[in-house]
Coordinates of C-alpha atoms and ligand atoms in Angstrom, one line a residue:
M1 CA 9.7 -18.4 -66.2
T2 CA 9.5 -18.0 -62.4
H3 CA 6.5 -19.0 -60.4
R4 CA 5.3 -17.2 -57.3
I5 CA 4.6 -19.3 -54.2
A6 CA 2.4 -17.1 -52.0
F7 CA 1.0 -17.9 -48.5
P8 CA -2.0 -16.4 -46.7
D9 CA -1.4 -13.2 -44.6
S10 CA -2.3 -15.3 -41.5
F11 CA 0.3 -17.9 -42.2
L12 CA 2.7 -18.4 -39.2
W13 CA 6.4 -18.2 -40.0
G14 CA 8.5 -19.6 -37.2
A15 CA 11.5 -21.6 -36.1
A16 CA 11.7 -24.4 -33.5
T17 CA 14.0 -25.5 -30.8
A18 CA 13.9 -27.7 -27.7
A19 CA 15.1 -27.1 -24.1
Y20 CA 17.7 -29.8 -23.8
Q21 CA 19.1 -29.1 -27.2
I22 CA 19.8 -25.4 -26.7
E23 CA 19.5 -24.2 -23.1
G24 CA 22.5 -25.7 -21.3
A25 CA 22.6 -24.7 -17.6
F26 CA 21.7 -28.3 -17.0
D27 CA 21.8 -27.9 -13.2
A28 CA 21.5 -24.1 -12.8
D29 CA 19.1 -22.3 -10.4
G30 CA 17.6 -25.4 -8.9
K31 CA 16.9 -27.4 -12.1
G32 CA 16.5 -31.1 -11.5
E33 CA 18.0 -34.0 -13.5
S34 CA 16.3 -35.2 -16.6
V35 CA 16.5 -38.6 -18.3
W36 CA 18.6 -36.9 -21.0
D37 CA 21.1 -35.6 -18.4
R38 CA 21.4 -39.2 -17.1
F39 CA 21.5 -40.8 -20.6
C40 CA 24.3 -38.4 -21.8
A41 CA 26.3 -39.3 -18.6
T42 CA 26.1 -42.9 -19.6
P43 CA 29.2 -43.9 -21.6
G44 CA 28.6 -45.0 -25.2
T45 CA 25.2 -43.4 -25.7
I46 CA 26.2 -40.2 -27.5
L47 CA 28.3 -40.4 -30.8
D48 CA 30.8 -37.8 -29.8
G49 CA 30.5 -38.3 -26.0
S50 CA 29.0 -34.8 -25.6
T51 CA 26.1 -33.7 -23.5
G52 CA 23.5 -30.9 -23.4
E53 CA 25.2 -29.4 -20.2
V54 CA 26.1 -26.2 -22.1
A55 CA 24.7 -26.7 -25.6
C56 CA 24.0 -23.2 -27.0
D57 CA 23.9 -21.6 -23.5
H58 CA 20.5 -20.2 -24.4
Y59 CA 19.6 -20.1 -20.7
H60 CA 22.0 -17.1 -20.4
R61 CA 21.9 -15.8 -24.0
W62 CA 18.2 -15.8 -24.6
E63 CA 17.9 -12.0 -25.0
Q64 CA 20.4 -11.9 -27.9
D65 CA 18.7 -14.9 -29.4
L66 CA 15.3 -13.2 -29.3
D67 CA 16.8 -10.1 -30.8
L68 CA 18.1 -12.3 -33.7
M69 CA 14.7 -13.9 -34.1
Q70 CA 13.1 -10.4 -34.3
A71 CA 15.8 -9.3 -36.9
L72 CA 14.8 -12.3 -39.0
G73 CA 11.2 -11.3 -38.8
L74 CA 9.9 -14.6 -37.2
T75 CA 6.2 -14.2 -36.3
A76 CA 6.3 -17.3 -34.0
Y77 CA 8.8 -19.3 -32.0
R78 CA 8.3 -22.9 -30.9
F79 CA 10.3 -23.8 -27.9
S80 CA 10.0 -26.4 -25.2
M81 CA 10.1 -26.0 -21.4
A82 CA 12.4 -28.2 -19.3
W83 CA 10.0 -29.9 -16.9
T84 CA 12.8 -30.3 -14.3
R85 CA 13.5 -26.5 -14.3
V86 CA 9.9 -26.0 -13.1
L87 CA 9.4 -29.2 -11.0
P88 CA 12.9 -30.6 -10.3
T89 CA 11.6 -34.1 -9.4
G90 CA 8.7 -34.0 -11.8
S91 CA 6.0 -33.2 -9.2
G92 CA 5.6 -31.5 -5.8
R93 CA 8.0 -28.6 -5.1
V94 CA 8.0 -25.9 -7.7
N95 CA 11.3 -24.3 -8.5
L96 CA 10.3 -20.6 -8.9
A97 CA 13.7 -19.6 -10.5
G98 CA 12.9 -22.0 -13.3
L99 CA 9.4 -20.8 -13.8
D100 CA 10.7 -17.2 -13.7
F101 CA 13.1 -18.0 -16.6
Y102 CA 10.2 -19.0 -18.9
D103 CA 8.2 -16.0 -17.7
R104 CA 11.0 -13.7 -18.9
L105 CA 11.3 -15.6 -22.1
V106 CA 7.6 -15.4 -22.9
D107 CA 7.5 -11.6 -22.1
G108 CA 10.6 -11.1 -24.2
L109 CA 9.0 -12.8 -27.2
L110 CA 5.8 -10.8 -26.8
Q111 CA 7.7 -7.6 -26.5
R112 CA 9.3 -8.4 -29.9
G113 CA 6.0 -9.3 -31.5
I114 CA 6.8 -13.0 -31.7
R115 CA 4.0 -15.5 -30.8
P116 CA 5.3 -18.1 -28.3
F117 CA 4.4 -21.8 -29.1
V118 CA 5.2 -23.8 -26.0
T119 CA 5.9 -27.5 -26.1
L120 CA 5.5 -28.9 -22.6
N121 CA 7.5 -32.0 -23.0
H122 CA 10.2 -32.5 -25.6
W123 CA 11.7 -35.7 -24.3
D124 CA 13.6 -34.4 -21.2
T125 CA 11.3 -36.2 -18.7
P126 CA 12.4 -35.9 -15.0
Q127 CA 14.8 -38.7 -14.0
A128 CA 13.0 -39.0 -10.6
L129 CA 9.8 -39.9 -12.5
H130 CA 11.6 -42.5 -14.6
D131 CA 13.1 -43.9 -11.4
A132 CA 9.5 -44.3 -10.1
G133 CA 8.3 -46.1 -13.2
G134 CA 8.6 -43.5 -16.0
W135 CA 6.2 -43.4 -19.0
P136 CA 5.4 -47.1 -18.6
A137 CA 3.7 -46.1 -15.3
R138 CA 0.3 -44.3 -15.1
R139 CA 1.5 -42.0 -12.3
T140 CA 3.9 -40.2 -14.8
A141 CA 0.8 -39.2 -16.7
E142 CA -0.6 -37.8 -13.5
A143 CA 2.6 -35.9 -12.8
F144 CA 2.5 -34.4 -16.3
V145 CA -0.9 -33.0 -15.6
E146 CA 0.4 -31.4 -12.4
Y147 CA 3.3 -29.9 -14.4
T148 CA 0.8 -28.6 -17.0
D149 CA -1.3 -27.0 -14.3
V150 CA 1.7 -25.2 -12.7
V151 CA 3.0 -23.9 -16.0
S152 CA -0.3 -22.8 -17.5
Q153 CA -1.4 -21.1 -14.3
R154 CA 1.7 -18.9 -14.6
L155 CA 1.9 -18.4 -18.3
G156 CA -1.6 -19.1 -19.5
D157 CA -2.5 -15.4 -19.7
R158 CA 0.2 -14.8 -22.3
V159 CA 0.9 -18.1 -24.0
K160 CA -2.1 -19.0 -26.3
D161 CA -0.5 -21.8 -28.3
W162 CA 0.3 -25.1 -26.4
I163 CA 1.8 -28.4 -27.6
T164 CA 1.5 -31.1 -25.0
H165 CA 4.1 -33.6 -26.3
N166 CA 6.7 -33.7 -29.1
E167 CA 6.9 -36.9 -31.0
P168 CA 5.6 -39.5 -28.5
W169 CA 6.6 -42.2 -31.0
C170 CA 10.3 -41.3 -30.4
V171 CA 9.8 -41.4 -26.6
A172 CA 8.1 -44.7 -26.7
F173 CA 10.1 -46.6 -29.4
L174 CA 13.5 -44.9 -29.5
G175 CA 13.5 -44.4 -25.8
H176 CA 11.8 -47.6 -24.5
Y177 CA 12.2 -50.2 -27.4
L178 CA 15.3 -49.6 -29.4
G179 CA 17.0 -47.9 -26.5
I180 CA 18.9 -45.4 -28.6
H181 CA 17.3 -42.4 -26.9
A182 CA 16.8 -41.7 -23.2
P183 CA 16.0 -43.5 -21.0
G184 CA 17.7 -46.3 -23.0
V185 CA 15.1 -49.0 -22.2
R186 CA 14.8 -52.0 -24.7
D187 CA 11.4 -53.6 -24.0
L188 CA 8.4 -53.6 -26.3
A189 CA 5.9 -53.9 -23.4
S190 CA 7.5 -50.7 -21.9
A191 CA 7.2 -49.0 -25.2
A192 CA 3.5 -50.0 -25.5
R193 CA 2.7 -48.8 -22.0
S194 CA 4.6 -45.6 -22.7
V195 CA 2.5 -45.0 -25.8
H196 CA -0.7 -45.2 -23.7
H197 CA 0.5 -43.0 -20.8
L198 CA 1.9 -40.4 -23.1
L199 CA -1.4 -40.1 -25.0
L200 CA -3.3 -40.3 -21.8
S201 CA -1.3 -37.5 -20.3
H202 CA -2.0 -35.4 -23.4
G203 CA -5.7 -36.1 -23.1
W204 CA -5.8 -35.2 -19.4
A205 CA -3.7 -32.0 -19.9
V206 CA -5.8 -30.5 -22.6
P207 CA -8.7 -29.4 -20.3
V208 CA -6.2 -28.1 -17.8
L209 CA -4.7 -25.9 -20.5
R210 CA -8.1 -24.7 -21.6
R211 CA -9.0 -23.8 -18.0
N212 CA -5.8 -21.9 -17.3
S213 CA -5.3 -20.4 -20.7
P214 CA -8.7 -19.2 -21.9
G215 CA -9.0 -19.0 -25.7
A216 CA -5.7 -20.9 -26.2
R217 CA -5.1 -23.3 -29.2
V218 CA -4.0 -26.7 -28.0
G219 CA -2.5 -29.6 -29.9
I220 CA 0.1 -32.3 -30.0
T221 CA 3.1 -32.7 -32.3
L222 CA 3.7 -36.1 -34.0
N223 CA 6.3 -37.2 -36.4
P224 CA 4.1 -39.2 -38.8
A225 CA 5.7 -40.9 -41.8
E226 CA 4.6 -41.2 -45.4
V227 CA 5.3 -44.9 -45.7
V228 CA 5.8 -46.5 -49.1
A229 CA 6.6 -50.1 -50.0
A230 CA 10.1 -50.9 -51.4
S231 CA 8.3 -53.3 -53.8
P232 CA 4.8 -54.5 -54.5
S233 CA 5.7 -57.9 -52.9
Q234 CA 3.4 -59.3 -50.3
A235 CA 6.1 -59.2 -47.7
D236 CA 7.0 -55.5 -48.4
L237 CA 3.3 -54.5 -48.4
W238 CA 3.0 -56.3 -45.0
A239 CA 6.0 -54.4 -43.7
T240 CA 4.6 -51.1 -45.0
N241 CA 1.3 -51.7 -43.3
L242 CA 3.0 -52.6 -40.0
E243 CA 5.3 -49.5 -40.2
D244 CA 2.3 -47.3 -40.9
G245 CA 0.5 -48.9 -38.0
I246 CA 3.3 -48.4 -35.4
R247 CA 4.5 -45.1 -36.6
N248 CA 1.2 -43.4 -37.5
R249 CA -2.1 -45.2 -36.7
L250 CA -1.0 -46.2 -33.2
F251 CA -1.1 -42.5 -32.3
L252 CA -3.5 -40.9 -34.8
D253 CA -6.3 -43.4 -34.4
P254 CA -6.8 -43.0 -30.7
L255 CA -6.3 -39.2 -30.9
Y256 CA -9.0 -39.0 -33.5
H257 CA -11.5 -41.2 -31.7
R258 CA -10.9 -44.6 -33.4
G259 CA -9.2 -46.4 -30.5
Y260 CA -6.0 -48.4 -31.0
P261 CA -5.6 -50.1 -34.4
V262 CA -6.4 -53.8 -34.0
D263 CA -3.8 -55.0 -36.4
V264 CA -1.0 -53.3 -34.4
I265 CA -2.4 -54.5 -31.1
E266 CA -2.6 -58.1 -32.3
H267 CA 0.9 -57.9 -33.7
M268 CA 2.3 -56.7 -30.3
M269 CA 0.3 -59.2 -28.3
E270 CA 1.3 -62.2 -30.6
R271 CA 4.9 -61.3 -31.1
E272 CA 5.9 -60.0 -27.7
Q273 CA 3.0 -61.0 -25.5
V274 CA 2.3 -57.4 -24.7
A275 CA -0.8 -57.4 -22.4
F276 CA -2.9 -54.3 -22.8
D277 CA -4.2 -54.6 -19.2
Y278 CA -3.2 -51.1 -18.4
V279 CA -6.0 -49.4 -20.4
E280 CA -8.6 -48.3 -18.0
A281 CA -12.2 -47.2 -18.5
G282 CA -12.5 -43.7 -19.8
D283 CA -8.9 -43.6 -21.0
M284 CA -9.7 -43.7 -24.7
D285 CA -12.3 -41.0 -24.5
A286 CA -9.7 -38.8 -22.6
I287 CA -7.1 -39.4 -25.3
A288 CA -9.6 -38.4 -28.0
V289 CA -10.2 -35.0 -26.5
S290 CA -10.9 -32.3 -29.1
T291 CA -7.8 -30.3 -30.0
D292 CA -7.3 -27.2 -32.2
F293 CA -4.4 -28.3 -34.4
L294 CA -2.1 -31.2 -35.2
G295 CA 1.6 -30.5 -35.1
V296 CA 3.5 -32.3 -37.9
N297 CA 7.3 -32.9 -37.8
Y298 CA 8.4 -34.1 -41.2
Y299 CA 11.8 -34.5 -42.9
S300 CA 12.0 -37.5 -45.1
R301 CA 10.1 -40.4 -46.8
T302 CA 9.9 -43.8 -45.2
I303 CA 10.4 -46.8 -47.5
A304 CA 9.6 -50.2 -45.8
R305 CA 11.0 -53.5 -46.9
A306 CA 10.3 -56.7 -45.1
D307 CA 13.5 -58.6 -45.6
N308 CA 15.5 -56.5 -43.2
T309 CA 12.9 -56.3 -40.4
V310 CA 14.7 -55.9 -37.1
D311 CA 12.9 -57.0 -34.0
N312 CA 9.3 -55.7 -34.4
L313 CA 9.9 -52.6 -36.4
P314 CA 10.3 -53.1 -40.1
P315 CA 13.1 -50.5 -40.4
V316 CA 13.3 -48.4 -43.4
I317 CA 15.6 -48.2 -46.3
T318 CA 16.1 -45.3 -48.6
A319 CA 16.2 -44.4 -52.2
E320 CA 20.0 -44.2 -52.7
E321 CA 19.6 -42.5 -56.0
N322 CA 18.1 -39.3 -54.5
E323 CA 20.0 -36.6 -52.6
H324 CA 20.4 -37.1 -48.8
T325 CA 21.1 -34.7 -46.0
E326 CA 24.1 -35.3 -43.7
M327 CA 21.7 -37.2 -41.4
G328 CA 21.4 -39.8 -44.2
W329 CA 17.8 -38.7 -44.7
E330 CA 16.5 -38.7 -48.3
V331 CA 15.5 -35.3 -49.7
Y332 CA 12.0 -36.0 -51.1
A333 CA 9.8 -33.0 -50.9
P334 CA 6.7 -34.6 -52.5
G335 CA 6.5 -36.8 -49.4
L336 CA 5.4 -33.8 -47.5
Y337 CA 2.5 -33.2 -49.9
N338 CA 1.6 -36.9 -49.7
L339 CA 1.7 -37.0 -45.9
L340 CA -0.3 -33.8 -45.4
C341 CA -3.0 -34.9 -47.8
R342 CA -3.2 -38.3 -46.1
L343 CA -3.5 -36.8 -42.7
H344 CA -6.2 -34.4 -43.9
F345 CA -8.3 -36.9 -45.8
D346 CA -7.9 -39.7 -43.2
Y347 CA -8.2 -37.7 -39.9
R348 CA -9.5 -34.2 -40.7
P349 CA -7.6 -32.2 -38.1
A350 CA -9.2 -28.8 -37.6
S351 CA -5.8 -27.3 -38.5
M352 CA -2.3 -28.5 -39.2
I353 CA 1.0 -26.8 -38.4
I354 CA 4.4 -28.0 -39.7
T355 CA 6.1 -27.8 -36.3
E356 CA 9.4 -29.1 -37.6
N357 CA 11.1 -29.3 -41.1
G358 CA 14.7 -28.7 -42.0
A359 CA 18.0 -30.2 -43.0
S360 CA 21.3 -31.1 -41.5
Y361 CA 24.2 -29.7 -43.5
S362 CA 27.6 -28.8 -42.0
D363 CA 28.3 -25.8 -44.2
A364 CA 30.6 -23.5 -42.1
P365 CA 31.6 -19.9 -42.1
D366 CA 34.0 -19.0 -45.0
A367 CA 36.9 -16.6 -44.9
V368 CA 34.6 -13.6 -44.9
G369 CA 32.3 -15.0 -42.3
R370 CA 29.5 -16.1 -44.6
V371 CA 27.7 -19.5 -44.4
A372 CA 26.7 -20.4 -47.9
D373 CA 24.3 -23.2 -47.0
A374 CA 22.5 -23.4 -50.4
R375 CA 21.5 -27.0 -49.9
R376 CA 19.5 -26.1 -46.8
T377 CA 17.8 -23.2 -48.6
S378 CA 16.9 -25.5 -51.5
Y379 CA 15.5 -28.1 -49.1
I380 CA 13.3 -25.6 -47.3
R381 CA 12.2 -24.0 -50.6
D382 CA 11.2 -27.3 -52.1
Y383 CA 9.3 -28.5 -49.0
L384 CA 7.5 -25.2 -48.7
A385 CA 6.4 -25.5 -52.3
E386 CA 4.9 -28.9 -51.5
A387 CA 3.2 -27.5 -48.4
R388 CA 1.6 -24.8 -50.5
R389 CA 0.5 -27.5 -53.0
A390 CA -1.1 -29.4 -50.2
M391 CA -2.9 -26.2 -49.1
D392 CA -4.2 -25.8 -52.7
A393 CA -5.6 -29.4 -52.4
G394 CA -7.6 -28.3 -49.3
V395 CA -5.2 -29.1 -46.4
P396 CA -5.8 -26.6 -43.6
L397 CA -2.1 -25.7 -43.0
D398 CA -1.6 -22.7 -40.8
G399 CA 2.1 -22.4 -40.2
Y400 CA 5.6 -23.6 -40.7
F401 CA 8.4 -23.8 -38.2
V402 CA 11.9 -24.5 -39.6
W403 CA 14.0 -26.9 -37.5
S404 CA 16.0 -25.3 -36.2
F405 CA 16.6 -21.7 -35.2
L406 CA 20.1 -22.6 -33.9
D407 CA 22.6 -25.4 -34.6
N408 CA 22.2 -27.5 -31.4
F409 CA 22.6 -30.8 -29.6
E410 CA 21.3 -33.4 -31.9
W411 CA 20.5 -36.1 -29.3
S412 CA 22.5 -39.3 -29.9
F413 CA 24.5 -37.6 -32.6
G414 CA 25.8 -35.0 -30.2
Y415 CA 27.1 -31.9 -32.0
Q416 CA 27.9 -33.8 -35.2
Q417 CA 24.8 -32.6 -37.0
R418 CA 23.9 -29.0 -37.7
F419 CA 20.2 -28.2 -38.4
G420 CA 20.2 -24.5 -37.6
I421 CA 19.6 -21.6 -40.0
V422 CA 21.9 -19.8 -37.5
W423 CA 25.5 -21.1 -37.1
V424 CA 26.6 -21.6 -33.5
D425 CA 30.3 -21.6 -32.7
Y426 CA 30.3 -23.8 -29.6
E427 CA 33.7 -22.5 -28.5
T428 CA 32.7 -18.9 -28.4
Q429 CA 28.9 -19.3 -28.4
Q430 CA 28.8 -16.7 -31.2
R431 CA 25.8 -16.9 -33.5
L432 CA 26.0 -16.2 -37.2
P433 CA 22.9 -16.2 -39.5
K434 CA 23.5 -18.5 -42.5
D435 CA 22.4 -17.7 -46.0
S436 CA 19.3 -19.8 -45.4
A437 CA 18.3 -17.5 -42.5
L438 CA 18.6 -14.5 -44.8
W439 CA 16.6 -16.3 -47.5
Y440 CA 14.0 -17.3 -44.9
R441 CA 13.8 -13.7 -43.6
D442 CA 12.9 -12.5 -47.1
V443 CA 10.3 -15.3 -47.5
I444 CA 8.7 -14.1 -44.3
A445 CA 8.8 -10.4 -45.3
N446 CA 7.2 -11.3 -48.7
N447 CA 5.0 -14.1 -47.4
G448 CA 6.3 -16.3 -50.1
F449 CA 9.0 -16.7 -52.7
D450 CA 9.6 -17.1 -56.4
T451 CA 10.7 -20.5 -57.7
A452 CA 12.0 -21.5 -61.1
Ligands
GCO501 C1 12.9 -34.7 -33.7 C2 13.1 -33.8 -32.7 C3 14.2 -32.8 -32.9 C4 15.3 -33.2 -33.7 C5 15.1 -32.9 -35.2 C6 16.3 -33.4 -36.0 O1 12.0 -34.4 -34.5 O2 13.5 -35.7 -33.8 O3 11.9 -33.1 -32.4 O4 14.6 -32.5 -31.5 O5 16.5 -32.6 -33.3 O6 14.0 -33.6 -35.6 O7 16.5 -34.8 -35.8

């Protein structure tokens, strides 16, 4: 007995990418250096020693990629802009060749009936700004507003869906505390300051977007976690609350007008003597500016256990008995339902959009040139079913973007992980839709699917 999973006619069906992960052309046509260019050039940072210098060469192949998106029937495409293509040093001189690239890209999407969702910053912050203090410094937030103004003045008449930042938690904690992402800093105070200035830059940027892009929908994308305790022990419950605090409430509470969570602030002040002397009058009201949607990136459940707490982050363990993707992430679709419901009932975003969800599996083309990635199709199908279940529970979910449109540069994993619904042969730059892309095409055409 099959069961029909159907979505509203207005539901957005998209795919997502990020500039540094697909564009390549890292120094073409006046583009400046980003922290990821510098990080990749630092020995030992990337698993296979690779870089995003070429990636999927999307900068030169964007028209064929848009044709493929159209062939798959995507109704929306989430991409990020490389800040240093537009402002090579992060502020000041505008590189018109870079702005022109995104102008052509947006027009190409609109001509193909695909709605552009623009992420302004997806981690590739200008190196020149990092050298001048980076996200720990307030002036970087000011530079982000300048960048937002330049971009939205040029594109605001055609782009009507804007995401200020992608996963500020990753920038702050992976990039400034654990140091496993660019810029490779390992300092909790720098991470805490980065949290504030990332959120502040978001708050300052929203009114600029509204001014330059009348009628636009504006939001931010977070990677919130559904955190569960490994056991009901006091220690594990404490670890769970701390993980929820640092991963979720440290961002969601200020964005939804509750200020910073006191338990997390006290933890940071006590454990690492972080002084929150950089929060200025008016900052918290700016951060809490009204937005139109919350972007949610979600892949896997977070299980917190106290006895292997590393530094300040109670790192997570996993349920070994369940299936895992090749990233080592547990496949647990009900976690998406649980997370979306929690976000809805605790924070009440006007709208939510799944701006990333997908799976890394290395299924490759077979002898007849087919990529039979059944595990990825199964993953997407099961997570979509849970998203639909959350909608039935009242969650205002308006869209889904699969991560990712193309196999691409997976940050510190280099090219060792493949998240795309389209295979990329990095030697020839040939693209090949996988079975999951063909399945997704049919889901879009039918606005739903049948499940056993
Ligand atoms: C993220 C980033 C993406 C990743 C994807 C797989 O969510 O970490 O937005 O750039 O590539 O999530 O790790």
